[in-house]
N, CA, C and O atoms as a MOPAC input file, in Angstrom:
PM7 MOZYME 1SCF
protein

 N    -64.88800 1    74.90200 1   190.54700 1
 C    -65.17900 1    73.52300 1   190.25400 1
 C    -64.28100 1    73.06900 1   189.11600 1
 O    -63.90000 1    73.85700 1   188.25000 1
 N    -63.96000 1    71.81800 1   189.13400 1
 C    -63.08500 1    71.26100 1   188.11100 1
 C    -63.86500 1    70.26100 1   187.27400 1
 O    -64.60700 1    69.43400 1   187.80400 1
 N    -63.68800 1    70.34600 1   185.95400 1
 C    -64.37200 1    69.48700 1   185.00600 1
 C    -63.35100 1    68.95300 1   184.01300 1
 O    -62.38200 1    69.63600 1   183.68000 1
 N    -63.56700 1    67.74400 1   183.54600 1
 C    -62.76800 1    67.17800 1   182.45800 1
 C    -63.59400 1    67.29200 1   181.18500 1
 O    -64.79100 1    67.00400 1   181.18400 1
 N    -62.94700 1    67.71300 1   180.10400 1
 C    -63.60300 1    67.77800 1   178.80300 1
 C    -62.55800 1    67.50100 1   177.74100 1
 O    -61.51600 1    68.15400 1   177.68000 1
 N    -62.86200 1    66.51300 1   176.90000 1
 C    -61.90600 1    66.02700 1   175.90700 1
 C    -60.63300 1    65.64900 1   176.66500 1
 O    -60.72800 1    64.88100 1   177.62300 1
 N    -59.47800 1    66.13000 1   176.30300 1
 C    -58.26300 1    65.78200 1   177.05400 1
 C    -57.82700 1    66.92700 1   177.97000 1
 O    -56.69100 1    66.95100 1   178.44200 1
 N    -58.72700 1    67.86700 1   178.21500 1
 C    -58.40300 1    69.06200 1   178.99900 1
 C    -59.10500 1    69.04800 1   180.35200 1
 O    -60.05300 1    68.29700 1   180.58000 1
 N    -58.61400 1    69.89400 1   181.23000 1
 C    -59.24900 1    70.12400 1   182.52200 1
 C    -59.69400 1    71.57800 1   182.56800 1
 O    -58.91500 1    72.48800 1   182.28100 1
 N    -60.95100 1    71.78600 1   182.93100 1
 C    -61.51600 1    73.12900 1   183.05300 1
 C    -61.69000 1    73.42900 1   184.53500 1
 O    -62.29200 1    72.64500 1   185.26900 1
 N    -61.16900 1    74.54600 1   184.96100 1
 C    -61.34000 1    75.00400 1   186.33900 1
 C    -62.18600 1    76.27200 1   186.27600 1
 O    -61.72300 1    77.31700 1   185.81900 1
 N    -63.43700 1    76.16800 1   186.74200 1
 C    -64.36700 1    77.29800 1   186.69300 1
 C    -64.60500 1    77.82200 1   188.10200 1
 O    -64.87200 1    77.05300 1   189.02600 1
 N    -64.50600 1    79.14000 1   188.25800 1
 C    -64.69800 1    79.76600 1   189.56400 1
 C    -65.48100 1    81.06400 1   189.40300 1
 O    -65.70200 1    81.55500 1   188.29600 1
 N    -65.88500 1    81.59200 1   190.53600 1
 C    -66.50900 1    82.91000 1   190.58000 1
 C    -65.71700 1    83.75800 1   191.56600 1
 O    -65.20900 1    83.25400 1   192.56700 1
 N    -65.62000 1    85.03900 1   191.27400 1
 C    -64.92700 1    85.96100 1   192.17400 1
 C    -65.72200 1    87.26000 1   192.24400 1
 O    -66.67200 1    87.46500 1   191.48800 1
 N    -65.32700 1    88.11500 1   193.14400 1
 C    -65.98100 1    89.41300 1   193.28500 1
 C    -65.07400 1    90.52000 1   192.77200 1
 O    -63.86800 1    90.52200 1   193.02100 1
 N    -65.67300 1    91.45500 1   192.05600 1
 C    -64.99300 1    92.67000 1   191.61300 1
 C    -65.86500 1    93.82600 1   192.09000 1
 O    -66.80200 1    94.23300 1   191.40300 1
 N    -65.55400 1    94.34200 1   193.25500 1
 C    -66.44500 1    95.31200 1   193.88700 1
 C    -67.69800 1    94.58200 1   194.34600 1
 O    -67.62100 1    93.65200 1   195.14900 1
 N    -68.84900 1    95.00200 1   193.83900 1
 C    -70.11300 1    94.33400 1   194.15800 1
 C    -70.53400 1    93.34900 1   193.07300 1
 O    -71.56700 1    92.69400 1   193.20900 1
 N    -69.76200 1    93.23200 1   192.01000 1
 C    -70.13300 1    92.38400 1   190.88100 1
 C    -69.49500 1    91.00300 1   190.99100 1
 O    -68.36100 1    90.85800 1   191.44900 1
 N    -70.24700 1    89.99700 1   190.56400 1
 C    -69.73300 1    88.62800 1   190.50700 1
 C    -69.10700 1    88.42200 1   189.13100 1
 O    -69.71800 1    88.74400 1   188.11200 1
 N    -67.90700 1    87.89400 1   189.10500 1
 C    -67.16200 1    87.65700 1   187.87000 1
 C    -66.98000 1    86.15200 1   187.69500 1
 O    -66.64100 1    85.44800 1   188.64600 1
 N    -67.20500 1    85.66400 1   186.48000 1
 C    -66.98500 1    84.25300 1   186.16200 1
 C    -65.58600 1    84.09600 1   185.58400 1
 O    -65.15500 1    84.89700 1   184.75300 1
 N    -64.88100 1    83.06200 1   186.02700 1
 C    -63.51700 1    82.80300 1   185.56000 1
 C    -63.41200 1    81.35600 1   185.09700 1
 O    -63.96700 1    80.45100 1   185.71900 1
 N    -62.69900 1    81.15000 1   184.00400 1
 C    -62.42600 1    79.79300 1   183.53000 1
 C    -60.95400 1    79.69600 1   183.16700 1
 O    -60.40400 1    80.57500 1   182.50200 1
 N    -60.33600 1    78.63400 1   183.60600 1
 C    -58.95400 1    78.33900 1   183.22300 1
 C    -58.97100 1    76.93600 1   182.62800 1
 O    -59.44300 1    75.98700 1   183.25500 1
 N    -58.45000 1    76.82000 1   181.40800 1
 C    -58.40100 1    75.54000 1   180.71000 1
 C    -56.95800 1    75.06400 1   180.71100 1
 O    -56.06300 1    75.75300 1   180.22000 1
 N    -56.74400 1    73.88200 1   181.26600 1
 C    -55.42200 1    73.25500 1   181.25400 1
 C    -55.40900 1    72.26200 1   180.09800 1
 O    -56.20000 1    71.31900 1   180.07100 1
 N    -54.50500 1    72.48100 1   179.14500 1
 C    -54.44500 1    71.66100 1   177.94200 1
 C    -53.19200 1    70.79800 1   177.95100 1
 O    -52.15000 1    71.21700 1   178.45600 1
 N    -53.28900 1    69.59800 1   177.39600 1
 C    -52.09300 1    68.75800 1   177.32000 1
 C    -51.07200 1    69.40000 1   176.39100 1
 O    -51.43000 1    70.10500 1   175.44800 1
 N    -49.81300 1    69.14900 1   176.66600 1
 C    -48.77100 1    69.72600 1   175.82200 1
 C    -48.66300 1    68.95000 1   174.51700 1
 O    -49.04000 1    67.78100 1   174.43600 1
 N    -48.15000 1    69.61200 1   173.51800 1
 C    -48.00300 1    68.98700 1   172.20800 1
 C    -46.89300 1    67.94900 1   172.19900 1
 O    -46.93300 1    67.01000 1   171.40400 1
 N    -45.90500 1    68.10400 1   173.07000 1
 C    -44.75700 1    67.19900 1   173.06300 1
 C    -44.74000 1    66.26100 1   174.27000 1
 O    -43.68600 1    65.74100 1   174.63700 1
 N    -45.90600 1    66.04300 1   174.88900 1
 C    -46.05800 1    65.12200 1   176.02300 1
 C    -45.24000 1    65.50800 1   177.24600 1
 O    -44.96300 1    64.65100 1   178.08600 1
 N    -44.84700 1    66.76100 1   177.37200 1
 C    -44.21200 1    67.23200 1   178.60400 1
 C    -45.29100 1    67.34900 1   179.67800 1
 O    -46.46500 1    67.53900 1   179.36100 1
 N    -44.90200 1    67.23600 1   180.93300 1
 C    -45.91300 1    67.32300 1   181.98500 1
 C    -46.65300 1    68.65900 1   182.02900 1
 O    -47.83500 1    68.70500 1   182.37000 1
 N    -45.96300 1    69.74000 1   181.68500 1
 C    -46.59600 1    71.05900 1   181.74300 1
 C    -47.17600 1    71.41300 1   180.38300 1
 O    -46.43900 1    71.55100 1   179.40700 1
 N    -48.48000 1    71.55700 1   180.31600 1
 C    -49.13300 1    71.94700 1   179.07700 1
 C    -49.46000 1    73.42600 1   179.08800 1
 O    -49.00900 1    74.17100 1   179.95700 1
 N    -50.24500 1    73.83800 1   178.11900 1
 C    -50.65300 1    75.23400 1   178.00700 1
 C    -51.90400 1    75.48800 1   178.83700 1
 O    -52.62400 1    74.55900 1   179.20500 1
 N    -52.14700 1    76.75100 1   179.12200 1
 C    -53.39700 1    77.15000 1   179.76200 1
 C    -54.03000 1    78.27700 1   178.96000 1
 O    -53.35000 1    79.04700 1   178.28100 1
 N    -55.33800 1    78.34700 1   179.05900 1
 C    -56.08700 1    79.44200 1   178.44100 1
 C    -57.02200 1    79.97200 1   179.52000 1
 O    -57.77100 1    79.20600 1   180.12500 1
 N    -56.98200 1    81.27800 1   179.76300 1
 C    -57.79000 1    81.87800 1   180.82200 1
 C    -58.83900 1    82.81400 1   180.23400 1
 O    -58.58600 1    83.53600 1   179.27000 1
 N    -60.02200 1    82.78100 1   180.84200 1
 C    -61.12200 1    83.64300 1   180.42100 1
 C    -61.75100 1    84.27600 1   181.65400 1
 O    -61.80000 1    83.67000 1   182.72400 1
 N    -62.22900 1    85.50100 1   181.48900 1
 C    -62.89300 1    86.21900 1   182.58000 1
 C    -64.12300 1    86.90300 1   181.99700 1
 O    -64.04200 1    87.56100 1   180.96000 1
 N    -65.26300 1    86.74400 1   182.66700 1
 C    -66.52700 1    87.27000 1   182.16400 1
 C    -67.17100 1    88.17400 1   183.20700 1
 O    -67.46200 1    87.74700 1   184.32500 1
 N    -67.38700 1    89.42200 1   182.82600 1
 C    -68.05200 1    90.40200 1   183.69000 1
 C    -69.48800 1    90.55200 1   183.19000 1
 O    -69.73900 1    91.21100 1   182.18100 1
 N    -70.40700 1    89.94400 1   183.89500 1
 C    -71.83000 1    89.99000 1   183.53900 1
 C    -72.64000 1    90.24000 1   184.79700 1
 O    -72.08800 1    90.31500 1   185.89500 1
 N    -73.93000 1    90.36600 1   184.63800 1
 C    -74.81900 1    90.53600 1   185.79300 1
 C    -75.30100 1    89.16600 1   186.27100 1
 O    -76.45200 1    88.79300 1   186.04300 1
 N    -74.42100 1    88.42700 1   186.92800 1
 C    -74.78200 1    87.10900 1   187.43500 1
 C    -75.60100 1    87.24800 1   188.71000 1
 O    -75.36800 1    88.14600 1   189.51900 1
 N    -76.56600 1    86.34400 1   188.87900 1
 C    -77.39400 1    86.34600 1   190.08600 1
 C    -76.61800 1    85.87000 1   191.30300 1
 O    -76.76700 1    86.40400 1   192.40200 1
 N    -75.77700 1    84.84500 1   191.08600 1
 C    -74.99100 1    84.29000 1   192.18800 1
 C    -73.77100 1    83.57000 1   191.62100 1
 O    -73.59100 1    83.49600 1   190.40600 1
 N    -72.93200 1    83.03900 1   192.51700 1
 C    -71.70000 1    82.38700 1   192.06200 1
 C    -71.97400 1    81.10600 1   191.28800 1
 O    -71.17700 1    80.72600 1   190.43000 1
 N    -73.08900 1    80.43200 1   191.57300 1
 C    -73.41500 1    79.20100 1   190.84500 1
 C    -73.69200 1    79.50000 1   189.36900 1
 O    -73.24000 1    78.77200 1   188.48500 1
 N    -74.42600 1    80.55900 1   189.11700 1
 C    -74.69500 1    80.96100 1   187.74100 1
 C    -73.39400 1    81.35600 1   187.03500 1
 O    -73.20000 1    81.02900 1   185.86400 1
 N    -72.51600 1    82.04800 1   187.73400 1
 C    -71.23900 1    82.46700 1   187.15200 1
 C    -70.37100 1    81.26100 1   186.80600 1
 O    -69.76800 1    81.21400 1   185.73400 1
 N    -70.30700 1    80.29200 1   187.70600 1
 C    -69.50400 1    79.09100 1   187.45800 1
 C    -70.07100 1    78.29800 1   186.28800 1
 O    -69.31700 1    77.82100 1   185.44000 1
 N    -71.38300 1    78.15300 1   186.23400 1
 C    -72.01300 1    77.43800 1   185.12300 1
 C    -71.71400 1    78.13500 1   183.79700 1
 O    -71.41700 1    77.47500 1   182.80200 1
 N    -71.79100 1    79.45900 1   183.78100 1
 C    -71.49800 1    80.22300 1   182.57200 1
 C    -70.03900 1    80.04200 1   182.15500 1
 O    -69.75400 1    79.82800 1   180.97700 1
 N    -69.12200 1    80.12500 1   183.10700 1
 C    -67.69900 1    79.95500 1   182.80300 1
 C    -67.43600 1    78.57200 1   182.21900 1
 O    -66.67000 1    78.43300 1   181.26500 1
 N    -68.06700 1    77.55300 1   182.78900 1
 C    -67.91300 1    76.18400 1   182.28000 1
 C    -68.43500 1    76.08500 1   180.84800 1
 O    -67.76400 1    75.52200 1   179.98300 1
 N    -69.62200 1    76.62400 1   180.59400 1
 C    -70.20800 1    76.57400 1   179.24900 1
 C    -69.33000 1    77.28600 1   178.22700 1
 O    -69.14300 1    76.78300 1   177.11900 1
 N    -68.79100 1    78.44300 1   178.58000 1
 C    -67.94600 1    79.18800 1   177.64700 1
 C    -66.62300 1    78.46800 1   177.39700 1
 O    -66.10100 1    78.50600 1   176.28300 1
 N    -66.07900 1    77.81700 1   178.41600 1
 C    -64.83500 1    77.06400 1   178.23900 1
 C    -65.05400 1    75.88800 1   177.29200 1
 O    -64.22600 1    75.63100 1   176.41900 1
 N    -66.16500 1    75.17400 1   177.46000 1
 C    -66.49100 1    74.05900 1   176.56300 1
 C    -66.66900 1    74.57700 1   175.13700 1
 O    -66.17000 1    73.96700 1   174.19100 1
 N    -67.37200 1    75.69000 1   174.97500 1
 C    -67.57400 1    76.26900 1   173.64500 1
 C    -66.24300 1    76.67200 1   173.01600 1
 O    -66.03600 1    76.46700 1   171.82000 1
 N    -65.33700 1    77.24600 1   173.81400 1
 C    -64.02300 1    77.63200 1   173.29200 1
 C    -63.25500 1    76.39700 1   172.82200 1
 O    -62.64100 1    76.41100 1   171.75500 1
 N    -63.29100 1    75.33500 1   173.61900 1
 C    -62.59700 1    74.10600 1   173.22500 1
 C    -63.19600 1    73.52200 1   171.95200 1
 O    -62.45600 1    73.10800 1   171.05900 1
 N    -64.51500 1    73.48400 1   171.85400 1
 C    -65.15800 1    72.95900 1   170.64700 1
 C    -64.76000 1    73.76900 1   169.41700 1
 O    -64.54600 1    73.20900 1   168.34100 1
 N    -64.66300 1    75.07000 1   169.57500 1
 C    -64.31600 1    75.94800 1   168.45600 1
 C    -62.86200 1    75.77800 1   168.01300 1
 O    -62.56200 1    75.91500 1   166.82700 1
 N    -61.96500 1    75.48400 1   168.94100 1
 C    -60.53300 1    75.42200 1   168.64800 1
 C    -59.97800 1    74.00000 1   168.57000 1
 O    -58.77000 1    73.83100 1   168.40500 1
 N    -60.81400 1    72.98400 1   168.68300 1
 C    -60.33600 1    71.60700 1   168.78900 1
 C    -59.84900 1    71.06400 1   167.45000 1
 O    -60.49100 1    71.26400 1   166.41900 1
 N    -58.72000 1    70.38100 1   167.47400 1
 C    -58.18900 1    69.65400 1   166.32000 1
 C    -58.20200 1    68.17700 1   166.68400 1
 O    -57.40000 1    67.72900 1   167.50400 1
 N    -59.11000 1    67.42000 1   166.07800 1
 C    -59.27900 1    66.00600 1   166.42500 1
 C    -58.02600 1    65.19300 1   166.11100 1
 O    -57.71000 1    64.23600 1   166.81700 1
 N    -57.32100 1    65.57100 1   165.06300 1
 C    -56.10700 1    64.83800 1   164.68900 1
 C    -55.01400 1    65.00000 1   165.74300 1
 O    -54.31200 1    64.04100 1   166.06700 1
 N    -54.87300 1    66.19800 1   166.27000 1
 C    -53.86100 1    66.46000 1   167.30000 1
 C    -54.36500 1    66.12200 1   168.70000 1
 O    -53.56800 1    66.00300 1   169.63100 1
 N    -55.68200 1    65.96700 1   168.86000 1
 C    -56.33600 1    65.73300 1   170.14700 1
 C    -56.01000 1    66.84400 1   171.13500 1
 O    -55.70900 1    66.59900 1   172.30400 1
 N    -56.07900 1    68.07500 1   170.63000 1
 C    -55.83900 1    69.25400 1   171.46700 1
 C    -56.33000 1    70.49300 1   170.71000 1
 O    -56.54800 1    70.43000 1   169.50000 1
 N    -56.50200 1    71.60300 1   171.40400 1
 C    -56.89800 1    72.83500 1   170.71200 1
 C    -55.74700 1    73.37900 1   169.86700 1
 O    -54.57500 1    73.18800 1   170.19300 1
 N    -56.09400 1    74.04700 1   168.79800 1
 C    -55.08900 1    74.71700 1   167.96600 1
 C    -55.33900 1    76.21300 1   168.03300 1
 O    -56.45500 1    76.65500 1   168.30800 1
 N    -54.32300 1    76.96600 1   167.78800 1
 C    -54.44700 1    78.41100 1   167.81800 1
 C    -54.58300 1    78.96200 1   169.22200 1
 O    -55.04400 1    80.08600 1   169.42200 1
 N    -54.17600 1    78.15600 1   170.19500 1
 C    -54.30700 1    78.59500 1   171.59200 1
 C    -53.09900 1    79.39500 1   171.99100 1
 O    -53.01200 1    79.85700 1   173.12800 1

């Protein structure tokens, strides 16, 4: 699923690793110099998810938390990414 948050796009998915469901989040961030290609930040979570919906929700929540933690309001983008 794709979500917009601040000036970023979050792509949250679930995948299988053997019998385990894995949550994945990819954050597409705007570039600092207004080039079309910005940075990305990828996260992968191996937990005991009940189903893919729970995994996607978790990935989305963690991506939002990461952005909140790294956000620079003056630059309107994450720092330290």
